[in-house]
Coordinates of C-alpha atoms and ligand atoms in Angstrom, one line a residue:
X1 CA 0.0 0.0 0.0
X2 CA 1.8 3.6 -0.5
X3 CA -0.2 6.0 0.9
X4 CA -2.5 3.8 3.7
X5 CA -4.4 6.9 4.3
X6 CA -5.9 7.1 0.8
X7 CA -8.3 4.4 1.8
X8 CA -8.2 4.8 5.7
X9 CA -11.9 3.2 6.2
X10 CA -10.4 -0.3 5.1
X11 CA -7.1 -0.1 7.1
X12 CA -6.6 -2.1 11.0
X13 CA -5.7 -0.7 14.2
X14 CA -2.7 -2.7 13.3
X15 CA -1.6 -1.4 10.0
X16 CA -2.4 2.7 11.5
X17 CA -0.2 2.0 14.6
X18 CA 2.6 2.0 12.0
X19 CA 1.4 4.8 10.4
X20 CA 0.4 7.7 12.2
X21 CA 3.5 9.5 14.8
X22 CA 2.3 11.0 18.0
X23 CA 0.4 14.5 17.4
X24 CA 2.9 16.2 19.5
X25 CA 6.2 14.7 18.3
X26 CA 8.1 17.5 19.9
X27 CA 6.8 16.6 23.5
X28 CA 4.8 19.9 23.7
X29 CA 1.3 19.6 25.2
X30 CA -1.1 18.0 23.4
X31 CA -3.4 21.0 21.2
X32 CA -7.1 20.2 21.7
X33 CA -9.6 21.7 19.3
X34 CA -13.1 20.9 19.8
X35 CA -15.4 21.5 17.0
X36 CA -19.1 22.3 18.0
X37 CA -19.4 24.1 21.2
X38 CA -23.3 23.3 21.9
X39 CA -24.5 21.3 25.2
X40 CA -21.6 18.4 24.6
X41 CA -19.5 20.8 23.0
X42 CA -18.7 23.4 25.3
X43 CA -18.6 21.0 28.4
X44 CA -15.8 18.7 26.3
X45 CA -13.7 22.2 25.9
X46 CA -13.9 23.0 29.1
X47 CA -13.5 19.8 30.7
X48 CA -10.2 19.0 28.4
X49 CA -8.8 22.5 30.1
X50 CA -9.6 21.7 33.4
X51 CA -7.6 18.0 32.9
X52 CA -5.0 21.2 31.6
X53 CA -4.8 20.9 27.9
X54 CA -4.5 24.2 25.9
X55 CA -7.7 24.3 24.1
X56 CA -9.7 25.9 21.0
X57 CA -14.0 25.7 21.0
X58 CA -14.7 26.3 17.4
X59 CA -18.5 26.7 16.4
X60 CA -20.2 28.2 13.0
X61 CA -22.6 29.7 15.5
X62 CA -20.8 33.3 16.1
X63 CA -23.4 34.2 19.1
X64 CA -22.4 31.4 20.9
X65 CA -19.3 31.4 20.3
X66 CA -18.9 35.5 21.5
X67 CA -20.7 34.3 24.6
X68 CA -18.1 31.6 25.5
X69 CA -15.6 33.8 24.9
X70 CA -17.2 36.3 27.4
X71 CA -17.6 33.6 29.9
X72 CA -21.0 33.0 29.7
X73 CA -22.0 29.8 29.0
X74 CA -24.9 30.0 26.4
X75 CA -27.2 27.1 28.0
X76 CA -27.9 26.6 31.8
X77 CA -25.7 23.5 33.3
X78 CA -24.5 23.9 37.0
X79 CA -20.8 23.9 37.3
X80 CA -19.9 25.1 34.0
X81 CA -19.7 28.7 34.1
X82 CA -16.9 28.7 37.0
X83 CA -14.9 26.4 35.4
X84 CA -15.3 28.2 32.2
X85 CA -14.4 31.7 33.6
X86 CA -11.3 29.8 35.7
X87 CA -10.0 28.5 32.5
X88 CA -10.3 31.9 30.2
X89 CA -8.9 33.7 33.0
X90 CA -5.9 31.6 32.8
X91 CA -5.6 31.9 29.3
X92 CA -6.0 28.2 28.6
X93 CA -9.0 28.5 26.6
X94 CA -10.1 30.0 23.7
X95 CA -13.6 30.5 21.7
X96 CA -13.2 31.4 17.7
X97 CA -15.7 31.0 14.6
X98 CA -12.5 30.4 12.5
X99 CA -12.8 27.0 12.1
X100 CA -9.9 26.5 9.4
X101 CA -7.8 28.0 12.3
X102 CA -8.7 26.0 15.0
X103 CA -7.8 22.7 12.5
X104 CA -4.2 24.1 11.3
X105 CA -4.2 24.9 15.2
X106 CA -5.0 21.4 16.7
X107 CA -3.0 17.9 17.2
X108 CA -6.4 16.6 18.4
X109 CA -9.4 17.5 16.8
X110 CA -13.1 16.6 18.6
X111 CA -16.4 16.5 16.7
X112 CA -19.1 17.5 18.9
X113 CA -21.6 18.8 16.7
X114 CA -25.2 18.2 16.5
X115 CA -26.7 15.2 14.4
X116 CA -30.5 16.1 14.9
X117 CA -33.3 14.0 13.0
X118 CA -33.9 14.9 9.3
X119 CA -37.0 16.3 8.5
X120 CA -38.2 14.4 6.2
X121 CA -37.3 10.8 7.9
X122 CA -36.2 9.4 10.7
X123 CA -32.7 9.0 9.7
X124 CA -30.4 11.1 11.5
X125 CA -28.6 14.5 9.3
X126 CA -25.0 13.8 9.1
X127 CA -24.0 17.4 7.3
X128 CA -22.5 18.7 10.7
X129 CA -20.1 15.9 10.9
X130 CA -19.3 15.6 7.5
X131 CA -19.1 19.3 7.1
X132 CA -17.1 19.4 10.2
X133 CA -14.9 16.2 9.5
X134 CA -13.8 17.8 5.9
X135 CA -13.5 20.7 7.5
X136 CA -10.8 19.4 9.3
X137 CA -8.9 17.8 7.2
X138 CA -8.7 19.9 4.7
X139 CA -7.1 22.6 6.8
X140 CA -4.9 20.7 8.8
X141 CA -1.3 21.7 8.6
X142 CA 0.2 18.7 10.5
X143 CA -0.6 14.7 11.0
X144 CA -3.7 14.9 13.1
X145 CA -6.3 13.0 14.9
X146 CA -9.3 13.2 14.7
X147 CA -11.8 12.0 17.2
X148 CA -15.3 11.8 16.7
X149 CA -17.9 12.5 19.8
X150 CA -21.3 13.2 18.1
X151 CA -24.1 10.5 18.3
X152 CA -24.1 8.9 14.6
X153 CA -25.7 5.8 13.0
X154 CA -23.3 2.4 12.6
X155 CA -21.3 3.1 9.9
X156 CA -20.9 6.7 9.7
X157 CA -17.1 6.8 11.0
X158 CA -16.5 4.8 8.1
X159 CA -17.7 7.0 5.4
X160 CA -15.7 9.7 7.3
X161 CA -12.6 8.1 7.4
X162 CA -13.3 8.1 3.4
X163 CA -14.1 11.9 3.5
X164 CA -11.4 12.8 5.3
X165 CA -8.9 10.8 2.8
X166 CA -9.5 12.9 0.2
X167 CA -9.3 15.6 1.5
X168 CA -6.2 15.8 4.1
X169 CA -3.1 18.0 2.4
X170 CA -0.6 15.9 0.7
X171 CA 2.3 14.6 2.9
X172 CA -0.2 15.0 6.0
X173 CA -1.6 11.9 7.7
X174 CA -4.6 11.7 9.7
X175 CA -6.6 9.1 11.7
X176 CA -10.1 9.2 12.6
X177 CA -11.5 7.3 15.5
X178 CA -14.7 7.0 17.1
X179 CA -15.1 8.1 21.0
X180 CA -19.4 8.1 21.8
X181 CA -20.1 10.8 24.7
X182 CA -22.5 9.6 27.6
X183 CA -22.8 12.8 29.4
X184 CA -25.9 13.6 30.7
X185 CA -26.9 17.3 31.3
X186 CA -27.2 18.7 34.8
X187 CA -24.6 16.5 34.9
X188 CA -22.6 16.7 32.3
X189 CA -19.0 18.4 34.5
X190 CA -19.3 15.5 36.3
X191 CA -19.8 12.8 34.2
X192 CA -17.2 14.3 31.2
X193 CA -14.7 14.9 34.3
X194 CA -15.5 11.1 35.7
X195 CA -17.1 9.5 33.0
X196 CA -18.6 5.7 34.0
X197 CA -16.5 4.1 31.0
X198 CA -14.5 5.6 28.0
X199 CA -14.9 3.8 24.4
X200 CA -12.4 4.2 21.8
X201 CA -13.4 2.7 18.3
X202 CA -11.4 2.0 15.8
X203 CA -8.0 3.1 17.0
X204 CA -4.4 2.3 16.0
X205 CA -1.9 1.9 19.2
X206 CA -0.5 5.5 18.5
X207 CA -3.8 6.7 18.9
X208 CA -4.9 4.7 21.5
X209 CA -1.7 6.1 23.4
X210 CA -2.6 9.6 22.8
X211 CA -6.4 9.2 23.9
X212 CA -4.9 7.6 27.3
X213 CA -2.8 10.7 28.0
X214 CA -6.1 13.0 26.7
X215 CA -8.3 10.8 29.3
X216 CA -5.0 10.1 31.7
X217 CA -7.0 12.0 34.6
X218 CA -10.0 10.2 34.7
X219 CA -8.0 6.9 33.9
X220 CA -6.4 7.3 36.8
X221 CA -9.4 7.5 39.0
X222 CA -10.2 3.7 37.6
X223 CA -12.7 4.7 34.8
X224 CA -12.9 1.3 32.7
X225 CA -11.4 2.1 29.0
X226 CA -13.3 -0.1 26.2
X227 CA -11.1 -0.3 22.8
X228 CA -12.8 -2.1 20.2
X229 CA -13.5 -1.5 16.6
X230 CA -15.5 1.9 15.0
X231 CA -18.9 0.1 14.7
X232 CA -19.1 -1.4 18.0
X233 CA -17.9 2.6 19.4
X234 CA -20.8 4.0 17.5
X235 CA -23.3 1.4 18.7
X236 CA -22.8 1.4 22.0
X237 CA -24.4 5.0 22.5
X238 CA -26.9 4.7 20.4
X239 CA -27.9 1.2 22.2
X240 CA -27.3 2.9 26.2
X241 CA -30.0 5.3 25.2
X242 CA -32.3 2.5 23.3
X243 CA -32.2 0.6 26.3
X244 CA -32.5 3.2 28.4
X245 CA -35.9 4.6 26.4
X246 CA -37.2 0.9 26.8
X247 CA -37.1 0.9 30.5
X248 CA -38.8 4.2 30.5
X249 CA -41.5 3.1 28.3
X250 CA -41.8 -0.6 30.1
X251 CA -42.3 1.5 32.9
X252 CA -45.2 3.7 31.5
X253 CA -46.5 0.3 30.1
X254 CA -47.3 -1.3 33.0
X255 CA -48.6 2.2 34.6
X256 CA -51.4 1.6 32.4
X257 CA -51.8 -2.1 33.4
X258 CA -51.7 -0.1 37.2
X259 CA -54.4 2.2 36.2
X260 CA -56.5 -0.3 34.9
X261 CA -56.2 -2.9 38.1
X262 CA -55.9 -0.2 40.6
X263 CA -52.5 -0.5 41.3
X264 CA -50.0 2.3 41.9
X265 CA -47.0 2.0 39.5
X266 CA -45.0 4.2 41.8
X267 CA -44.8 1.1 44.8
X268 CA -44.4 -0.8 42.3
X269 CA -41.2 0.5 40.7
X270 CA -39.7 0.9 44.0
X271 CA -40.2 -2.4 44.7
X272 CA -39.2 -3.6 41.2
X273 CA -35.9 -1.2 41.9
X274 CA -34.8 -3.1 45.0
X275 CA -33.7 -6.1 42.8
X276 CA -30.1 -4.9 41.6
X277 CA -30.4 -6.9 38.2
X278 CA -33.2 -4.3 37.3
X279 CA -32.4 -0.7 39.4
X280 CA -34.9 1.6 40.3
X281 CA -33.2 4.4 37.6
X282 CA -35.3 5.2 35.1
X283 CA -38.5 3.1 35.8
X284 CA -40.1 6.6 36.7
X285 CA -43.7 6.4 35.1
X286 CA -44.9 9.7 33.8
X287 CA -44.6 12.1 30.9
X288 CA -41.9 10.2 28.9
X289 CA -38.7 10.6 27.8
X290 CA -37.6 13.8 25.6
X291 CA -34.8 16.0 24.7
X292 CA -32.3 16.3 22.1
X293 CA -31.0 13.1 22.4
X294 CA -33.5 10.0 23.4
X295 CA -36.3 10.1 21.1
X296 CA -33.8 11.5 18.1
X297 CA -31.5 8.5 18.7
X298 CA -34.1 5.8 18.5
X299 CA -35.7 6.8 15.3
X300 CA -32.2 6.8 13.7
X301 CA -31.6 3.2 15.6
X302 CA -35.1 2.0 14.2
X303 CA -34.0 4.0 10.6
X304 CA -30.6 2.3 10.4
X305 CA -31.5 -1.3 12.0
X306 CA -34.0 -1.5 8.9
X307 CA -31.3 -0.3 6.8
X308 CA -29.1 -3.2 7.9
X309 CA -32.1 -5.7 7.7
X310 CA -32.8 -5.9 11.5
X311 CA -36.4 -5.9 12.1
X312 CA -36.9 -7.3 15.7
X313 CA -34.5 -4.1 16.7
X314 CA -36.8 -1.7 14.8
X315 CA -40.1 -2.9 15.9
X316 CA -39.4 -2.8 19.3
X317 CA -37.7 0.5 19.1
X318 CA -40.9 1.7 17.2
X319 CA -43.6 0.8 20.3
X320 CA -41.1 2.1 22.7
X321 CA -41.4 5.4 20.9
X322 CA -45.4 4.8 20.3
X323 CA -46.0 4.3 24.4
X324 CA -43.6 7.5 24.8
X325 CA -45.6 10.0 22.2
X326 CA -48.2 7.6 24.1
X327 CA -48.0 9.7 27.6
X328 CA -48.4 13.0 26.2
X329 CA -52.2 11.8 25.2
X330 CA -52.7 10.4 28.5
X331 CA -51.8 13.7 30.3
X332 CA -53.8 15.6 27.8
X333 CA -56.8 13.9 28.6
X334 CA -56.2 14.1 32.4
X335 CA -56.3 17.9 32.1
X336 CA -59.3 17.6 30.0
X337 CA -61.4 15.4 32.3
X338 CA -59.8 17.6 35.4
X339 CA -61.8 20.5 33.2
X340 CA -64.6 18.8 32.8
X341 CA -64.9 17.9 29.3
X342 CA -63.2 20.9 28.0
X343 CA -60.3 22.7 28.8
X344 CA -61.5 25.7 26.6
X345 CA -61.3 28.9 28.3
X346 CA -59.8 27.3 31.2
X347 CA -56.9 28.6 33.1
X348 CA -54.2 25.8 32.8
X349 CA -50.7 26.8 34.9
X350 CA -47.6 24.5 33.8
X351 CA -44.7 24.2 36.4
X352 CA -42.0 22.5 34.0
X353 CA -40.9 23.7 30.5
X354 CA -37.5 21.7 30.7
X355 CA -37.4 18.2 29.4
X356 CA -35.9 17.2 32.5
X357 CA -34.5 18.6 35.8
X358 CA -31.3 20.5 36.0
X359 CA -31.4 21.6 32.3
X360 CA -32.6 24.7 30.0
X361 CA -33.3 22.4 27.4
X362 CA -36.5 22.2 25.8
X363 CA -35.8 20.5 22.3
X364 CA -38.7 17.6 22.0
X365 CA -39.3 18.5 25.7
X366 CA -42.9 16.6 26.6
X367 CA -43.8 19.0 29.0
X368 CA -43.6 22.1 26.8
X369 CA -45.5 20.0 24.1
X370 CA -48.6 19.3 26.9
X371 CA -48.3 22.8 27.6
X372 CA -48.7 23.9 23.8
X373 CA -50.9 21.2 22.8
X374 CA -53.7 22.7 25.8
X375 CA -52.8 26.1 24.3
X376 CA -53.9 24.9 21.1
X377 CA -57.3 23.4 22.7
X378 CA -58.1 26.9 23.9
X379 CA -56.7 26.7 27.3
X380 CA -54.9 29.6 29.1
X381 CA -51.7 28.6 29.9
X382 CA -49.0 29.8 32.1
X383 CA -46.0 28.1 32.0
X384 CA -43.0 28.2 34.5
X385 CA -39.8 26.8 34.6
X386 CA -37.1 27.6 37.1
X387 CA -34.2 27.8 33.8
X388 CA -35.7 27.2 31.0
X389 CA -38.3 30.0 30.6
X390 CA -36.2 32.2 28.1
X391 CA -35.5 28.8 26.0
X392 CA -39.5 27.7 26.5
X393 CA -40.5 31.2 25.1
X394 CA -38.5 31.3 22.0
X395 CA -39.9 28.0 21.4
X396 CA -43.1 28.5 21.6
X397 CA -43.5 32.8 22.2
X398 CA -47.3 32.3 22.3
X399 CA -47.7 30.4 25.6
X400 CA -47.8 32.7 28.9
X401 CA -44.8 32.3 31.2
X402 CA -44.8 33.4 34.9
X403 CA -41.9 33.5 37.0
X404 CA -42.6 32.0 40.0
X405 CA -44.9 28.8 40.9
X406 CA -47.0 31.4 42.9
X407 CA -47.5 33.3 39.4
X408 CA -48.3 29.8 37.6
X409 CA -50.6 28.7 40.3
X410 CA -52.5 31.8 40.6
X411 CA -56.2 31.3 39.9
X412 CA -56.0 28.0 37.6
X413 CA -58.7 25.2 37.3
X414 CA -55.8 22.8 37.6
X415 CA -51.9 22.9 38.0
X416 CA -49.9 20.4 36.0
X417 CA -46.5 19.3 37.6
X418 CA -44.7 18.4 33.9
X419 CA -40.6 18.4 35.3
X420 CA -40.0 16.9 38.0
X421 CA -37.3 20.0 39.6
X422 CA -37.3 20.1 43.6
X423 CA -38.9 23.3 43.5
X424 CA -42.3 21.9 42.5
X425 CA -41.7 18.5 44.5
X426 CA -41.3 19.8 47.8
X427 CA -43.8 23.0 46.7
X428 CA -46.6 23.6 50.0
X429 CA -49.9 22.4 48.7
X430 CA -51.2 24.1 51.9
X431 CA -49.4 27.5 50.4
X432 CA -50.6 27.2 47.0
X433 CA -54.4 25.9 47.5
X434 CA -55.7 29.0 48.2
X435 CA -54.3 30.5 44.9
X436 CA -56.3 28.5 43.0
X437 CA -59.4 29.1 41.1
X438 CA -59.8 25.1 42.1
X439 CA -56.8 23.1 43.8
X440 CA -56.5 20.2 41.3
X441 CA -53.1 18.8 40.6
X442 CA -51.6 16.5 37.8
X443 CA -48.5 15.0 38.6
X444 CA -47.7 13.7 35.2
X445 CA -43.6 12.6 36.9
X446 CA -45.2 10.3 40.0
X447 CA -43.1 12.8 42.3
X448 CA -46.0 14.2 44.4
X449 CA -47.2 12.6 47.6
X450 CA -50.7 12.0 46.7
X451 CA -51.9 12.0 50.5
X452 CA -50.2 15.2 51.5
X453 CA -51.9 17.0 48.7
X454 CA -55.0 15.7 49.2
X455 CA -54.7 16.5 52.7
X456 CA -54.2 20.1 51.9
X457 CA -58.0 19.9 49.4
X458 CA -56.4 19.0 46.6
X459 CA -58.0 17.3 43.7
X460 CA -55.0 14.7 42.7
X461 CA -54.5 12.7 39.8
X462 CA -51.1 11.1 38.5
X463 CA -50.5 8.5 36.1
X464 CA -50.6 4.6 36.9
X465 CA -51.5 5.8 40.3
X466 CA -55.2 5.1 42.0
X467 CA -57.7 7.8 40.8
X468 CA -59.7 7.5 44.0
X469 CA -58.6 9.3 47.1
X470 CA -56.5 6.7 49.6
X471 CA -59.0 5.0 52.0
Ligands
NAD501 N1 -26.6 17.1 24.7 C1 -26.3 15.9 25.3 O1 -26.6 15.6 26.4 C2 -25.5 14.9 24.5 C3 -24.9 13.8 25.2 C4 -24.1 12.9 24.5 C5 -24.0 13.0 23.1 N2 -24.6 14.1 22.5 C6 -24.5 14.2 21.0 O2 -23.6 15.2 20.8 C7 -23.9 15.9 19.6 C8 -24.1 17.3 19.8 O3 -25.2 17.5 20.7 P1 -25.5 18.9 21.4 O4 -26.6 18.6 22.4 O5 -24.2 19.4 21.9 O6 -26.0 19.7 20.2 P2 -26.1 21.3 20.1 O7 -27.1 21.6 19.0 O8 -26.2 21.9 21.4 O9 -24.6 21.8 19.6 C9 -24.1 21.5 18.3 C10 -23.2 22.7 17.9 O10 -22.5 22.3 16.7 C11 -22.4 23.6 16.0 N3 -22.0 23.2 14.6 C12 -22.8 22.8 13.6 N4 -22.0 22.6 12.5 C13 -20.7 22.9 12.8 C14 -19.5 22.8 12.1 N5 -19.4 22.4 10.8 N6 -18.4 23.2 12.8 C15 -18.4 23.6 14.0 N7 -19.6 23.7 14.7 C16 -20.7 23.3 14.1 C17 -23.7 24.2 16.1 O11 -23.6 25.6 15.9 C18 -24.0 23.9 17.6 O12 -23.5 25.0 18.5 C19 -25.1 15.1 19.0 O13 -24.7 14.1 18.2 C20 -25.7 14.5 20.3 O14 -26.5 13.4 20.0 C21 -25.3 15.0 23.1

């Protein structure tokens, strides 16, 4: 072979170790650029400073990017502004829309961009990466790596690795491996800082060697390190959040079951819980899963499994998807029997906007879509969300937000809890009772203490929870 990077997608780990020298041959500090500074983006930049690389955040997004570089981090996830202002202040970070910059900058170059759903399928849109792989390589000045991070169907990396061949300078080398990103945000310092396992896909031994000294901190705390080949790297995200969507919707399956035998699914999960081979994570019944990851991830799972001819994968993916849409019909109706029929011209307030705790994000969010779906119905709603009321309103401008619970509460025909944040779980029903037009509550996240509410004259519904008051 004379130039093994001409056709990088078909070479081994084996024949790249021989191929590709260490980034930094001279022994200077590894250069980290990270391309994509959204919610995985900006964490992975700042997280590679604090484990004290010199870093570059490069985005096409020149708002966001002037906002990093002023130290404010353009999304709300606690920890990340301090660290953020610690590490410009020191000079080791750096926030630029020059992308071609940040790759003739860079020994190791992170993909972190977005791979939303298409419009027109469930596939995901790969123009980011690709755009953002070529990118790359065609402005490198120096043998590279190139690491991806973004959430892509099995068998994108390949493709890249192709991309990227053709384009990388002549005389310049360049290896692409795949390393999938697990954060979660409202947690995402922690878990990029002490991630629960890193996988490296596709790697040769130089590589490999270079990742360890990226990832030396959190190595050294114990975190396992998984090496295995690019499709098994890309799969392995994609099928933690399949598997992670199924126990959600199990969950909401059986709350139905609950419902229908008069049991309460929220017993039962914590009894489920106690046996370690299941865990009592995400067996939450309630409004469903949303976000900008979850429900995007399993359609292109369920797209690319019946690419590849695996059915059984698809179809199961496709009713864990159906009971999730699923809950957002079963809350609507809730509010509509809790009106009587009708929630026309009835005073609706929303606490939750978020599509979970701890976040500002509402892309697919289900409690924002309950919200707007009641709107649409004729109800007045008034939405509030402890972070995610700016994000909520240039979503969806036309909803009313308030900015306290107080505000939300104030003379409704019934209060939906929609996220489950502290600040509406340990709310005083006594407190907010008297607000009301009529105290009736939906807790559509199982987080409420039905008796306490009902204590306090509160009309109380949830889902797969008992209708009837307790005896
Ligand atoms: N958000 C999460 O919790 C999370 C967790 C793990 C994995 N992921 C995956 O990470 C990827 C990014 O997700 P996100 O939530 O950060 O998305 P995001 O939309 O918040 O950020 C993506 C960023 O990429 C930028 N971008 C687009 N094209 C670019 C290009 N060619 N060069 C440079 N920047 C470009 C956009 O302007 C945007 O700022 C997705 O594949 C997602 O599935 C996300």
């Amino acid at each position: 072979m004379n130039d093994p990077f001409l056709n990088a997608a078909e070479l081994s780990a084996a024949d790249l170790s021989e191929a590709v020298p260490a980034p930094a041959p001279d022994g200077s500090p590894i250069r980290i650029a990270v391309f994509g500074t959204g919610y995985l983006g900006a964490t992975h930049a700042v997280a590679m400073a604090e484990l004290g690389f010199e870093v570059w955040g490069a985005d096409t997004d020149q708002s966001k990017v002037d906002a990093l570089a002023a130290g404010k981090v353009p999304f709300y996830e606690p920890g990340l502004d301090p660290l953020l202002a610690q590490h410009l202040d020191a000079g080791r970070i750096r926030f630029t829309t020059d992308l071609a910059a940040a790759a003739a900058w860079g020994d190791v170059h992170f993909i972190c961009v977005g791979t939303p759903q298409q419009k027109t399928s469930h596939a995901a849109n790969l123009s980011y990466v690709e755009s953002a792989a070529t990118t790359i390589a065609r402005n490198l000045t120096k043998d590279a790596l190139i690491v991806g991070k973004s959430t892509v169907p099995v068998g994108t990396a390949a493709r890249l690795r192709e991309l990227i061949a053709a384009e990388v300078p002549a005389g310049l080398r360049a290896e692409l491996v795949w390393n999938p990103e697990f954060l979660r945000e409202g947690k995402a310092v922690q878990d990029t800082l002490h991630p629960d396992r890193i996988v490296l896909g596709g790697t040769s031994a130089q590589a490999e060697a270079t990742l360890r000294e990226v990832y030396a901190g959190p190595i050294a705390e114990g975190t396992p390190v998984v090496v295995t080949d690019l499709p098994t790297a890309e799969l392995v995200k994609v099928s933690a959040n399949a598997f992670l969507a199924t126990k959600i919707s199990f969950i909401n399956a059986i709350s139905g079951v609950c419902e229908a035998a008069g049991a309460d699914v929220t017993v039962l999960a914590d009894a489920l819980g106690h046996d370690t081979r299941i865990g009592r994570q995400f067996l939450d019944a309630g409004l469903g899963f949303g976000g900008g990851c979850l429900p995007k991830d399993i359609r292109a799972l369920m797209h690319r499994a019946n690419e590849l001819g695996a059915y059984r994968a698809s179809a199961l993916l496709q009713q864990v998807d159906e009971i999730n849409m699923g809950q957002r019909e079963r809350v609507l109706d809730l509010a509509v029997q809790a009106c009587g029929g009708s929630v026309l011209n009835h005073r609706i307030g929303v606490l939750g906007a978020a599509f979970k705790p701890h976040t500002d994000d509402v892309r697919d969010s289900p409690a924002l879509n309950v919200a707007a779906a009641l709107h649409l119905r004729g109800a007045q709603v008034t939405v509030f969300d402890p972070e995610a009321g700016d994000t909520a309103r240039r979503s969806f401008p036309t909803l009313s937000y308030a900015t306290s619970v107080e505000e939300a509460v104030e003379g409704t025909d019934v209060v939906l809890v929609l996220t489950e944040w502290d600040q509406f779980t340990t709310a005083d029903p006594t407190a907010l009772a008297p607000l009301t037009h009529a105290p009736r509550v939906i807790d559509a996240r199982g987080k409420l203490d039905p008796q306490t509410w009902r204590g306090a004259g509160w009309e109380f519904a949830g889902l797969g929870r008992s209708v009837a008051p307790a005896a």
